[in-house]
Amino acid sequence: MAVIWKFYLTLLVCFIITHSVSSQKKCPTCLSIKEPKPCSYYWTKFYDRDDQSGSGDWELLGNLRNENPGQICASPVAIEAQLTNGSPAAASGNNIIISPNVGLICKNNNQLNGGYCKDFKVRFLCLN
């Protein structure tokens, strides 16, 4: 069962890589049909560099890389966001922009009924 799950995760990651709007990437060689090799992925730790004060919460990939050199891969294939208390990002009720190429953006002026952004943390899925 775990092998099937890994296969479908691999296909999903390949789809994300090759169909990303801003991506010119190709499937990693480990996803080759001719010579399949096991792909290995890892999640980075969670990062929370910005608080929700000011204009919102900005967990931008470029800033996170600058502040944590060598800890985030060059081309993340996925991103996960949570509230800093560990709750899922969807529990925030916030309108957010999230992308493995950009990070997470939550703008206070994009929230309904004059609400404010919650405080988020993000981590990235990387291909070894």
PDB file of C-alpha atoms in Angstrom:
ATOM      1  CA  MET A   1       0.000   0.000   0.000  1.00  0.00           C
ATOM      2  CA  ALA A   2       2.851   2.406   0.839  1.00  0.00           C
ATOM      3  CA  VAL A   3       4.435   1.767  -2.572  1.00  0.00           C
ATOM      4  CA  ILE A   4       1.197   2.721  -4.335  1.00  0.00           C
ATOM      5  CA  TRP A   5       0.910   5.887  -2.206  1.00  0.00           C
ATOM      6  CA  LYS A   6       4.477   6.877  -3.048  1.00  0.00           C
ATOM      7  CA  PHE A   7       3.822   6.266  -6.754  1.00  0.00           C
ATOM      8  CA  TYR A   8       0.779   8.553  -6.738  1.00  0.00           C
ATOM      9  CA  LEU A   9       2.624  11.199  -4.721  1.00  0.00           C
ATOM     10  CA  THR A  10       5.419  11.050  -7.295  1.00  0.00           C
ATOM     11  CA  LEU A  11       2.931  11.528 -10.132  1.00  0.00           C
ATOM     12  CA  LEU A  12       1.273  14.423  -8.310  1.00  0.00           C
ATOM     13  CA  VAL A  13       4.614  16.117  -7.693  1.00  0.00           C
ATOM     14  CA  CYS A  14       5.563  15.641 -11.341  1.00  0.00           C
ATOM     15  CA  PHE A  15       2.255  17.147 -12.427  1.00  0.00           C
ATOM     16  CA  ILE A  16       2.771  20.134 -10.112  1.00  0.00           C
ATOM     17  CA  ILE A  17       6.316  20.653 -11.386  1.00  0.00           C
ATOM     18  CA  THR A  18       5.414  20.468 -15.065  1.00  0.00           C
ATOM     19  CA  HIS A  19       2.104  22.350 -14.929  1.00  0.00           C
ATOM     20  CA  SER A  20       2.956  25.215 -12.617  1.00  0.00           C
ATOM     21  CA  VAL A  21       1.995  28.501 -14.291  1.00  0.00           C
ATOM     22  CA  SER A  22       5.301  30.141 -13.497  1.00  0.00           C
ATOM     23  CA  SER A  23       7.403  27.016 -13.944  1.00  0.00           C
ATOM     24  CA  GLN A  24       9.600  26.037 -16.848  1.00  0.00           C
ATOM     25  CA  LYS A  25      10.729  22.925 -14.953  1.00  0.00           C
ATOM     26  CA  LYS A  26      10.727  19.351 -16.179  1.00  0.00           C
ATOM     27  CA  CYS A  27      10.091  16.174 -14.222  1.00  0.00           C
ATOM     28  CA  PRO A  28      13.131  15.106 -12.223  1.00  0.00           C
ATOM     29  CA  THR A  29      15.105  12.223 -13.721  1.00  0.00           C
ATOM     30  CA  CYS A  30      14.006   9.998 -10.866  1.00  0.00           C
ATOM     31  CA  LEU A  31      10.497  10.162 -12.384  1.00  0.00           C
ATOM     32  CA  SER A  32      11.666   8.784 -15.726  1.00  0.00           C
ATOM     33  CA  ILE A  33       9.429   6.060 -17.121  1.00  0.00           C
ATOM     34  CA  LYS A  34      12.329   4.483 -19.045  1.00  0.00           C
ATOM     35  CA  GLU A  35      14.584   4.123 -16.025  1.00  0.00           C
ATOM     36  CA  PRO A  36      12.510   4.714 -12.901  1.00  0.00           C
ATOM     37  CA  LYS A  37      14.486   5.354  -9.775  1.00  0.00           C
ATOM     38  CA  PRO A  38      13.046   5.943  -6.354  1.00  0.00           C
ATOM     39  CA  CYS A  39      12.549   9.632  -5.689  1.00  0.00           C
ATOM     40  CA  SER A  40      13.088  10.844  -2.194  1.00  0.00           C
ATOM     41  CA  TYR A  41      11.447  13.909  -0.774  1.00  0.00           C
ATOM     42  CA  TYR A  42      11.825  15.724   2.486  1.00  0.00           C
ATOM     43  CA  TRP A  43       9.980  18.479   4.292  1.00  0.00           C
ATOM     44  CA  THR A  44      11.954  21.384   5.629  1.00  0.00           C
ATOM     45  CA  LYS A  45      11.264  22.554   9.135  1.00  0.00           C
ATOM     46  CA  PHE A  46       8.534  25.158   9.600  1.00  0.00           C
ATOM     47  CA  TYR A  47       9.546  28.800   9.227  1.00  0.00           C
ATOM     48  CA  ASP A  48       7.822  31.844  10.722  1.00  0.00           C
ATOM     49  CA  ARG A  49       9.803  34.984   9.928  1.00  0.00           C
ATOM     50  CA  ASP A  50       7.017  37.574   9.912  1.00  0.00           C
ATOM     51  CA  ASP A  51       4.220  38.472  12.278  1.00  0.00           C
ATOM     52  CA  GLN A  52       0.792  39.499  11.107  1.00  0.00           C
ATOM     53  CA  SER A  53       1.237  43.095  12.251  1.00  0.00           C
ATOM     54  CA  GLY A  54       1.578  45.878   9.710  1.00  0.00           C
ATOM     55  CA  SER A  55       0.158  45.052   6.288  1.00  0.00           C
ATOM     56  CA  GLY A  56      -0.208  41.308   6.903  1.00  0.00           C
ATOM     57  CA  ASP A  57       1.838  38.126   7.199  1.00  0.00           C
ATOM     58  CA  TRP A  58       4.546  37.628   4.578  1.00  0.00           C
ATOM     59  CA  GLU A  59       6.358  34.276   4.621  1.00  0.00           C
ATOM     60  CA  LEU A  60       8.232  34.792   1.356  1.00  0.00           C
ATOM     61  CA  LEU A  61      10.535  32.083   0.023  1.00  0.00           C
ATOM     62  CA  GLY A  62      13.269  34.569  -0.921  1.00  0.00           C
ATOM     63  CA  ASN A  63      13.341  36.122   2.543  1.00  0.00           C
ATOM     64  CA  LEU A  64      13.279  32.715   4.220  1.00  0.00           C
ATOM     65  CA  ARG A  65      16.220  31.578   2.090  1.00  0.00           C
ATOM     66  CA  ASN A  66      18.198  34.738   2.902  1.00  0.00           C
ATOM     67  CA  GLU A  67      17.617  34.283   6.627  1.00  0.00           C
ATOM     68  CA  ASN A  68      18.254  30.504   6.572  1.00  0.00           C
ATOM     69  CA  PRO A  69      21.063  29.916   4.045  1.00  0.00           C
ATOM     70  CA  GLY A  70      21.313  26.362   2.703  1.00  0.00           C
ATOM     71  CA  GLN A  71      18.214  25.136   4.552  1.00  0.00           C
ATOM     72  CA  ILE A  72      15.619  25.379   1.755  1.00  0.00           C
ATOM     73  CA  CYS A  73      16.117  23.638  -1.589  1.00  0.00           C
ATOM     74  CA  ALA A  74      16.457  25.576  -4.833  1.00  0.00           C
ATOM     75  CA  SER A  75      13.141  24.396  -6.304  1.00  0.00           C
ATOM     76  CA  PRO A  76      10.508  23.388  -3.744  1.00  0.00           C
ATOM     77  CA  VAL A  77       7.764  21.232  -5.232  1.00  0.00           C
ATOM     78  CA  ALA A  78       5.089  21.921  -2.601  1.00  0.00           C
ATOM     79  CA  ILE A  79       4.375  24.094   0.407  1.00  0.00           C
ATOM     80  CA  GLU A  80       2.399  23.531   3.584  1.00  0.00           C
ATOM     81  CA  ALA A  81       1.076  26.359   5.733  1.00  0.00           C
ATOM     82  CA  GLN A  82      -0.207  26.231   9.284  1.00  0.00           C
ATOM     83  CA  LEU A  83      -1.093  28.755  11.911  1.00  0.00           C
ATOM     84  CA  THR A  84       1.740  29.156  14.374  1.00  0.00           C
ATOM     85  CA  ASN A  85      -0.335  27.224  16.921  1.00  0.00           C
ATOM     86  CA  GLY A  86      -0.280  24.193  14.568  1.00  0.00           C
ATOM     87  CA  SER A  87      -3.839  24.516  13.269  1.00  0.00           C
ATOM     88  CA  PRO A  88      -4.358  24.089   9.510  1.00  0.00           C
ATOM     89  CA  ALA A  89      -4.137  27.289   7.440  1.00  0.00           C
ATOM     90  CA  ALA A  90      -7.756  26.784   6.346  1.00  0.00           C
ATOM     91  CA  ALA A  91      -8.849  27.211   9.973  1.00  0.00           C
ATOM     92  CA  SER A  92      -7.686  30.834   9.814  1.00  0.00           C
ATOM     93  CA  GLY A  93     -10.543  31.968   7.595  1.00  0.00           C
ATOM     94  CA  ASN A  94      -8.009  34.258   5.897  1.00  0.00           C
ATOM     95  CA  ASN A  95      -7.657  34.859   2.181  1.00  0.00           C
ATOM     96  CA  ILE A  96      -4.077  33.840   1.439  1.00  0.00           C
ATOM     97  CA  ILE A  97      -1.837  33.407  -1.575  1.00  0.00           C
ATOM     98  CA  ILE A  98       0.340  30.329  -1.298  1.00  0.00           C
ATOM     99  CA  SER A  99       2.848  28.874  -3.742  1.00  0.00           C
ATOM    100  CA  PRO A 100       6.030  26.791  -3.431  1.00  0.00           C
ATOM    101  CA  ASN A 101       7.723  29.324  -5.740  1.00  0.00           C
ATOM    102  CA  VAL A 102       6.712  32.403  -3.703  1.00  0.00           C
ATOM    103  CA  GLY A 103       5.773  31.304  -0.189  1.00  0.00           C
ATOM    104  CA  LEU A 104       2.726  32.642   1.665  1.00  0.00           C
ATOM    105  CA  ILE A 105       1.178  36.097   1.502  1.00  0.00           C
ATOM    106  CA  CYS A 106      -1.686  37.237   3.669  1.00  0.00           C
ATOM    107  CA  LYS A 107      -2.638  40.892   3.221  1.00  0.00           C
ATOM    108  CA  ASN A 108      -4.765  42.523   5.907  1.00  0.00           C
ATOM    109  CA  ASN A 109      -6.585  44.626   3.309  1.00  0.00           C
ATOM    110  CA  ASN A 110      -7.725  41.428   1.496  1.00  0.00           C
ATOM    111  CA  GLN A 111      -9.604  40.059   4.501  1.00  0.00           C
ATOM    112  CA  LEU A 112     -13.378  40.067   4.759  1.00  0.00           C
ATOM    113  CA  ASN A 113     -15.224  42.369   7.137  1.00  0.00           C
ATOM    114  CA  GLY A 114     -12.118  44.346   8.036  1.00  0.00           C
ATOM    115  CA  GLY A 115     -10.449  41.301   9.620  1.00  0.00           C
ATOM    116  CA  TYR A 116      -6.736  40.816  10.033  1.00  0.00           C
ATOM    117  CA  CYS A 117      -4.371  38.060   9.046  1.00  0.00           C
ATOM    118  CA  LYS A 118      -3.472  35.365  11.519  1.00  0.00           C
ATOM    119  CA  ASP A 119       0.173  34.402  12.093  1.00  0.00           C
ATOM    120  CA  PHE A 120       1.311  31.607   9.754  1.00  0.00           C
ATOM    121  CA  LYS A 121       4.304  29.324   9.432  1.00  0.00           C
ATOM    122  CA  VAL A 122       5.321  27.439   6.289  1.00  0.00           C
ATOM    123  CA  ARG A 123       7.459  24.506   5.244  1.00  0.00           C
ATOM    124  CA  PHE A 124       8.553  23.278   1.827  1.00  0.00           C
ATOM    125  CA  LEU A 125       8.663  19.859   0.165  1.00  0.00           C
ATOM    126  CA  CYS A 126      11.970  19.275  -1.561  1.00  0.00           C
ATOM    127  CA  LEU A 127      13.252  16.610  -3.917  1.00  0.00           C
ATOM    128  CA  ASN A 128      16.598  15.072  -3.015  1.00  0.00           C
TER     129      ASN A 128
END
